[in-house]
PDB file of C-alpha atoms in Angstrom:
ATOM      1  CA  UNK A   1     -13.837  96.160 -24.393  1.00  0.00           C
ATOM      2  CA  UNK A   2     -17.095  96.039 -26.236  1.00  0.00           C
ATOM      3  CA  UNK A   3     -20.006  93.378 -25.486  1.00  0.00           C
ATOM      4  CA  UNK A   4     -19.507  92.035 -28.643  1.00  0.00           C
ATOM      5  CA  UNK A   5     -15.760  92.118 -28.616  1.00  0.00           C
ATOM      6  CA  UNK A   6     -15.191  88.049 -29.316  1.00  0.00           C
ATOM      7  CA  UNK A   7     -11.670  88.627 -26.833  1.00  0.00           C
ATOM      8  CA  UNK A   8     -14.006  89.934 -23.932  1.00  0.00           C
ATOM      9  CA  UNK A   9     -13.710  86.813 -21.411  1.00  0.00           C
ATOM     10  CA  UNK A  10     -17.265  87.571 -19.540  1.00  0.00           C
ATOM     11  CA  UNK A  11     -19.640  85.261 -19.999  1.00  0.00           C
ATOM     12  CA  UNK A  12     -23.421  86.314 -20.291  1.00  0.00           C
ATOM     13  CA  UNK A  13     -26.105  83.736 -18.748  1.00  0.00           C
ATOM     14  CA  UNK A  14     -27.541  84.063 -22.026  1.00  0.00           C
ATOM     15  CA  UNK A  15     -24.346  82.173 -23.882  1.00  0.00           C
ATOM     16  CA  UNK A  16     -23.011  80.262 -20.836  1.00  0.00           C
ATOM     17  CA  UNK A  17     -23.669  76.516 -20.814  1.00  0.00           C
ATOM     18  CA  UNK A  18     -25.424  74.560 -18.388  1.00  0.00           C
ATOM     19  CA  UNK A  19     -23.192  72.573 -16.318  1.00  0.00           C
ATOM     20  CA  UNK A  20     -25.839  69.904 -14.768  1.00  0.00           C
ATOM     21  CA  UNK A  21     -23.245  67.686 -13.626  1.00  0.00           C
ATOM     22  CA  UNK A  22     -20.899  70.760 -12.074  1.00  0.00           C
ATOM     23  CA  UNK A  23     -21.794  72.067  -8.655  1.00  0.00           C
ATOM     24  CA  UNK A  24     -19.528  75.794  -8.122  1.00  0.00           C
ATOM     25  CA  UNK A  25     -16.094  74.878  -7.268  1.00  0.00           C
ATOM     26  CA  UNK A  26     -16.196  71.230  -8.322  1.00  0.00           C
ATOM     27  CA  UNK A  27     -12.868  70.109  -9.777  1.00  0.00           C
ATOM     28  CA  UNK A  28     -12.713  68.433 -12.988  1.00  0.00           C
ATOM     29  CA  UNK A  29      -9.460  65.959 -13.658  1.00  0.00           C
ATOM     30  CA  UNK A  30      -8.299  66.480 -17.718  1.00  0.00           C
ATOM     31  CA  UNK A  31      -5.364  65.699 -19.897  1.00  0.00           C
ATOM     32  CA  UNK A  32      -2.574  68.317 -20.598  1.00  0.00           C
ATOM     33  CA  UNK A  33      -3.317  67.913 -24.603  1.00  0.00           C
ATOM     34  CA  UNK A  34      -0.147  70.038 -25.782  1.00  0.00           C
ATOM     35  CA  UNK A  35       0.719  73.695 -26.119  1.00  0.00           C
ATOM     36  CA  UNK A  36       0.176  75.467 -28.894  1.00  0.00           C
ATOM     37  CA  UNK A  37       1.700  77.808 -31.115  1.00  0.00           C
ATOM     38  CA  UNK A  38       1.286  81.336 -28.114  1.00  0.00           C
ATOM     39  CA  UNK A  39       2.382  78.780 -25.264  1.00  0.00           C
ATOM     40  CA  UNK A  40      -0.818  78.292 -23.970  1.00  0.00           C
ATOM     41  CA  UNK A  41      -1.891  75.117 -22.605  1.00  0.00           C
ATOM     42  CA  UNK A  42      -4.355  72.636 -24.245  1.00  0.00           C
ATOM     43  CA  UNK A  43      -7.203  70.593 -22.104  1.00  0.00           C
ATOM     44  CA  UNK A  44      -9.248  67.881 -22.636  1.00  0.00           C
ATOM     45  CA  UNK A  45     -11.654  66.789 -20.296  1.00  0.00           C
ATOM     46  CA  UNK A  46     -14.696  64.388 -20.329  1.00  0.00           C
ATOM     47  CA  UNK A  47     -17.375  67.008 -20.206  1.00  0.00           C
ATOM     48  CA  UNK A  48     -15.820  69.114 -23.043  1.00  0.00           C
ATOM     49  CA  UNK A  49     -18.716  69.134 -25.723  1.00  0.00           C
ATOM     50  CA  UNK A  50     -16.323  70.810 -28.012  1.00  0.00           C
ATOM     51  CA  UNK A  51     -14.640  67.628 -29.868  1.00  0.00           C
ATOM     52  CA  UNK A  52     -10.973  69.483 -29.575  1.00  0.00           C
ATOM     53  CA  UNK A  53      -8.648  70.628 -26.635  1.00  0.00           C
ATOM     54  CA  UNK A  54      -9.272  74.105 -25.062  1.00  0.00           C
ATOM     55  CA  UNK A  55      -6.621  76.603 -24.805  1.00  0.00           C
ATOM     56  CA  UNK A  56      -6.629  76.976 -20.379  1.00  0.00           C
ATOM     57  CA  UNK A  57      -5.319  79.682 -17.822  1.00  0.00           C
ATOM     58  CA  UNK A  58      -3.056  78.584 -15.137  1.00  0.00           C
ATOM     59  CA  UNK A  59      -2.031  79.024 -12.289  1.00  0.00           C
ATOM     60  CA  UNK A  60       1.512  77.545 -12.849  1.00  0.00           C
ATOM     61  CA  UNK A  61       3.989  77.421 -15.365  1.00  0.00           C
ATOM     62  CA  UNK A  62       3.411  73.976 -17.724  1.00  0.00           C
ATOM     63  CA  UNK A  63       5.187  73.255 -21.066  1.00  0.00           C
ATOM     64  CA  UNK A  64       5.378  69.961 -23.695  1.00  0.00           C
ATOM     65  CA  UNK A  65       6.733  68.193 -20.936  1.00  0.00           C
ATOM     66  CA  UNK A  66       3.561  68.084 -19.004  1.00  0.00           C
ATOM     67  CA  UNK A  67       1.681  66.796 -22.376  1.00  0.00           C
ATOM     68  CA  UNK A  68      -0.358  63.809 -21.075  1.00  0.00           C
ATOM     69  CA  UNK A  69      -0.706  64.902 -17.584  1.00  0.00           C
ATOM     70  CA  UNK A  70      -3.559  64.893 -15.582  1.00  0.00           C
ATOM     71  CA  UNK A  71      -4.527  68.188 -14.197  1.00  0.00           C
ATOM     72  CA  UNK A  72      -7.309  69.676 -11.689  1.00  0.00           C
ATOM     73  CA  UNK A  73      -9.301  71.589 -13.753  1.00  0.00           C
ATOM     74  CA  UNK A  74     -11.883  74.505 -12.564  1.00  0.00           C
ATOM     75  CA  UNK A  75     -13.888  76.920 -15.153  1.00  0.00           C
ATOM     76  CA  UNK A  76     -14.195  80.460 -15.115  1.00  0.00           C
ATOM     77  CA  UNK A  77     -17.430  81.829 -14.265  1.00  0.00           C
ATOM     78  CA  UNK A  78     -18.695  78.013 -14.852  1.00  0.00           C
ATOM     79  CA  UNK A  79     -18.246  78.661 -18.527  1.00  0.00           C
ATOM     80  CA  UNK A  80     -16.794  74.834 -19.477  1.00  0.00           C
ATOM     81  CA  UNK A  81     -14.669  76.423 -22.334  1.00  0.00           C
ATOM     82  CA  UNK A  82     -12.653  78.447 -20.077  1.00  0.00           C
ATOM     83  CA  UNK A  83     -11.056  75.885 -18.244  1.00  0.00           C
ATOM     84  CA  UNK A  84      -8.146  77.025 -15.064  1.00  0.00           C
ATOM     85  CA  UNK A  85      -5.895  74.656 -14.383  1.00  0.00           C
ATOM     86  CA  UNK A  86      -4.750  74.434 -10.781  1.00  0.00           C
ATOM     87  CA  UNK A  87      -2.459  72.002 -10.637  1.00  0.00           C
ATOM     88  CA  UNK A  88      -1.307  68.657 -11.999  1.00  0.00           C
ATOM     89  CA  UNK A  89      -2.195  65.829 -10.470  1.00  0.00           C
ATOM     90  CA  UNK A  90       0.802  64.026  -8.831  1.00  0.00           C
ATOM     91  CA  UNK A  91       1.504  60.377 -10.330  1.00  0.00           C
ATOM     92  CA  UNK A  92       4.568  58.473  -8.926  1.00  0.00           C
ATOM     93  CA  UNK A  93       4.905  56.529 -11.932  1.00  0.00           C
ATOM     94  CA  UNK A  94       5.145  59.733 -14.115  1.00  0.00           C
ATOM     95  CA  UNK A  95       7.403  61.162 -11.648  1.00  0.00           C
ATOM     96  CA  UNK A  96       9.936  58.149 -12.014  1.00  0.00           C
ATOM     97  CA  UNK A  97       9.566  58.758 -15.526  1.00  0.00           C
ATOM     98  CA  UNK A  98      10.546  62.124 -15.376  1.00  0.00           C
ATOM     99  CA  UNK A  99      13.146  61.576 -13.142  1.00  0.00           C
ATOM    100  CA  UNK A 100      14.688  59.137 -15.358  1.00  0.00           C
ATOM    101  CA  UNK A 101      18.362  59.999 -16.564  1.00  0.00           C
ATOM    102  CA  UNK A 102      18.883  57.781 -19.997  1.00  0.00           C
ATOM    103  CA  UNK A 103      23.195  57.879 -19.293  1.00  0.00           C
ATOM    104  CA  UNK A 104      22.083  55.282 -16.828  1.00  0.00           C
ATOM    105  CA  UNK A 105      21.207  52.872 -19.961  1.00  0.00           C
ATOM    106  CA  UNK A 106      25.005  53.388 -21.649  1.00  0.00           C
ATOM    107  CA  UNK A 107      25.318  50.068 -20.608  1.00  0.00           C
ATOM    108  CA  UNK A 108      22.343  48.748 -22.536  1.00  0.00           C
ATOM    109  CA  UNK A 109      22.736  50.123 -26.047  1.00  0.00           C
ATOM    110  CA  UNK A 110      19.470  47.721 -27.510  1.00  0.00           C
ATOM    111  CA  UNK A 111      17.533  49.491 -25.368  1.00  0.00           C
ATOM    112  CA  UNK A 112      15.231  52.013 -26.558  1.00  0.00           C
ATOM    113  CA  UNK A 113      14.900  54.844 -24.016  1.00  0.00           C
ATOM    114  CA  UNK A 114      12.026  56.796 -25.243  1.00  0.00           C
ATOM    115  CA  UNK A 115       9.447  56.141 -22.674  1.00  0.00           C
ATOM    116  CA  UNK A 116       5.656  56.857 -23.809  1.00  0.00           C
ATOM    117  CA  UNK A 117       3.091  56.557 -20.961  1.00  0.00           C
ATOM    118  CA  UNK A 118       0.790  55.471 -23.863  1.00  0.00           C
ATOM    119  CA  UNK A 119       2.168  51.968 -23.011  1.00  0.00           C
ATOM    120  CA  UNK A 120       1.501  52.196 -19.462  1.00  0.00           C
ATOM    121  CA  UNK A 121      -1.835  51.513 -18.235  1.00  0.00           C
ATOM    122  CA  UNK A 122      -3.217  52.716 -14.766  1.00  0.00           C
ATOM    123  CA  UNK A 123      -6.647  52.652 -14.035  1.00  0.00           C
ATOM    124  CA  UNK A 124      -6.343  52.439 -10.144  1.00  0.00           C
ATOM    125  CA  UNK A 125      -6.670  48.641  -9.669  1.00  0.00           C
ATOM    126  CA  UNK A 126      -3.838  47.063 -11.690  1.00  0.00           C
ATOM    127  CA  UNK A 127      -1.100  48.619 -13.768  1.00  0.00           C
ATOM    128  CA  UNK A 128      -0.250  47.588 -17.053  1.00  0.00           C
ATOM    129  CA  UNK A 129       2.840  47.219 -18.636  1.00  0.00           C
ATOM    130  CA  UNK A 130       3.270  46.967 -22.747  1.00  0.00           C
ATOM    131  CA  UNK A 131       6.368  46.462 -25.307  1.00  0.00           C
ATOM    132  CA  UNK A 132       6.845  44.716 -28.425  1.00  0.00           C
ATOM    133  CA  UNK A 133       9.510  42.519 -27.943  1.00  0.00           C
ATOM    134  CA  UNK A 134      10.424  42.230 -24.155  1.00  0.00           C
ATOM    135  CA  UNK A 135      10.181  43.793 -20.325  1.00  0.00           C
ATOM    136  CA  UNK A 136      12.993  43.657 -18.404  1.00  0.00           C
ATOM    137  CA  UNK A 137      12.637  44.490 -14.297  1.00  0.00           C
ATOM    138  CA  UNK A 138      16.112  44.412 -12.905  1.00  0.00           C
ATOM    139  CA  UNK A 139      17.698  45.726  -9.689  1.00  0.00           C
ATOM    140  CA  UNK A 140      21.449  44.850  -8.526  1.00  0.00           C
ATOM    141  CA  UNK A 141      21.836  40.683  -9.618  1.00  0.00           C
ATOM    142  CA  UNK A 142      18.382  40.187  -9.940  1.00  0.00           C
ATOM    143  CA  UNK A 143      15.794  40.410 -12.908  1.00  0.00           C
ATOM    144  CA  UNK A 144      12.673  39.316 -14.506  1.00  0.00           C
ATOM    145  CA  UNK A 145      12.449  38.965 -18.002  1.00  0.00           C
ATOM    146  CA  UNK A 146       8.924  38.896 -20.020  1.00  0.00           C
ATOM    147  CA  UNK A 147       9.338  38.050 -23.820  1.00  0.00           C
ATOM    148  CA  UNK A 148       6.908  38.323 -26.374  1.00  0.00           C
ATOM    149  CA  UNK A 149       6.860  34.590 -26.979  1.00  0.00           C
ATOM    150  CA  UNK A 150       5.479  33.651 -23.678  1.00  0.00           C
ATOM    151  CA  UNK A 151       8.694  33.148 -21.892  1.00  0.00           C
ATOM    152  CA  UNK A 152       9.477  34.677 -18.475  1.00  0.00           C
ATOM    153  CA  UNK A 153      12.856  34.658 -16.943  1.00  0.00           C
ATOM    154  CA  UNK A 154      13.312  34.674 -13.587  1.00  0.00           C
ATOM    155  CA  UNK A 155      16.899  35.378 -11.786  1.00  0.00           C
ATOM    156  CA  UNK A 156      18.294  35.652  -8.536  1.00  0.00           C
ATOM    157  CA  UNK A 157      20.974  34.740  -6.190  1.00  0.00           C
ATOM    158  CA  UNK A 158      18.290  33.716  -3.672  1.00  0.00           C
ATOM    159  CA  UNK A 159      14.808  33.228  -4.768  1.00  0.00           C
ATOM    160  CA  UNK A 160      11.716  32.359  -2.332  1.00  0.00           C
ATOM    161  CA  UNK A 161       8.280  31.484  -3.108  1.00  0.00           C
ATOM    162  CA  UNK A 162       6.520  31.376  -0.208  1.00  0.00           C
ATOM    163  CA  UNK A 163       2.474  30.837   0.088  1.00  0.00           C
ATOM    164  CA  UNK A 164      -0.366  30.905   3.150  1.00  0.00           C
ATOM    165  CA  UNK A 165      -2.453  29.290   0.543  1.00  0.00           C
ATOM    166  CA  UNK A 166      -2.225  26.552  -2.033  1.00  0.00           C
ATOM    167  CA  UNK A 167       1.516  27.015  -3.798  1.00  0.00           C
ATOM    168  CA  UNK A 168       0.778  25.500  -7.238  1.00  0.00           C
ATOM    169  CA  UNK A 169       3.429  24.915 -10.043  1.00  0.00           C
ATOM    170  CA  UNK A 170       1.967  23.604 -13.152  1.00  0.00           C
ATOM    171  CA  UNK A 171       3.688  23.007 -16.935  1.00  0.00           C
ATOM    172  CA  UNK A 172       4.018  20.545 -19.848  1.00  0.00           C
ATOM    173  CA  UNK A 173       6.773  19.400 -18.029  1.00  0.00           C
ATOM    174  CA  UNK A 174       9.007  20.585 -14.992  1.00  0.00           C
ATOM    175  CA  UNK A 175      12.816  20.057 -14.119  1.00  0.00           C
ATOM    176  CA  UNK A 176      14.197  20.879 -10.880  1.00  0.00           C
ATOM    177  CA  UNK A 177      18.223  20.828 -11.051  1.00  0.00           C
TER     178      UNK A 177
END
């Protein structure tokens, strides 16, 4: 290849960027961004200056189902836009999600089985849950129900509340029985 070849993938101090922040071998977490049109992954990252994904090496196989993933990112020859990625980084709640079969909804026909972790929320201290119209939690005979109006529903064949502080119950107005 010649220097000025714009495929040659060596970097010359002269055009690499300074990477204050980086320290050699310091792994940056991104976002799978997509795959475009040769199969080759997309990255985003928070240091990426460019404004758009970078097309990434890897050292495993990814495809659109990985689009939204975090991944452990390094950069060849500390050149940020020639990002590696090493691996993704392992989410239970994304694995659930993947591991989801929607046959086991047949039962539920109103339900809408495209899952988008758009409208889940993890930030490492509390997990957020969003829909439209209503959340439904349910296991065996019991469920909770949150609908958009406020209400939540709350159903069991045995239910306990129990409390080593203050157990409070508070309302406009509350029946029991």
């Amino acid at each position: 290849m010649k220097k000025n070849d714009p495929d040659n993938t060596q970097v010359t101090n002269k055009t690499r960027p300074s990477l204050p922040h980086l320290i050699p071998g310091e792994i940056v977490i991104g976002t799978m961004a997509g795959i475009n049109e040769q199969g080759q992954p997309l990255v985003d990252f928070p240091i990426n200056t460019t404004g758009h994904p970078l097309v990434a090496i890897t050292t495993l196989s990814l495809d659109q189902q990985h689009t939204g993933r975090q991944v452990a990112l390094l950069f060849s020859n500390g050149n940020i836009h020639n990002p590696v990625v090493m691996g993704l980084i392992d989410s239970p709640l994304q694995g659930m999600l993947e591991r989801f079969n929607p046959s086991q909804m047949d039962n539920h026909p109103e339900t809408n089985t495209e899952f988008k972790v758009d409208n889940v929320h993890i930030d490492g201290h509390k997990l957020i849950f969003e829909a439209k119209e209503e959340i439904v939690f349910q296991c065996g005979e019991s469920s909770i129900i949150l609908s958009k109006d406020g209400k939540i529903s709350l159903r069991g064949t045995k239910i306990s509340s129990r409390s080593t502080g203050k157990n409070q119950i508070m309302g406009a107005s509350i029946h029991l029985n």
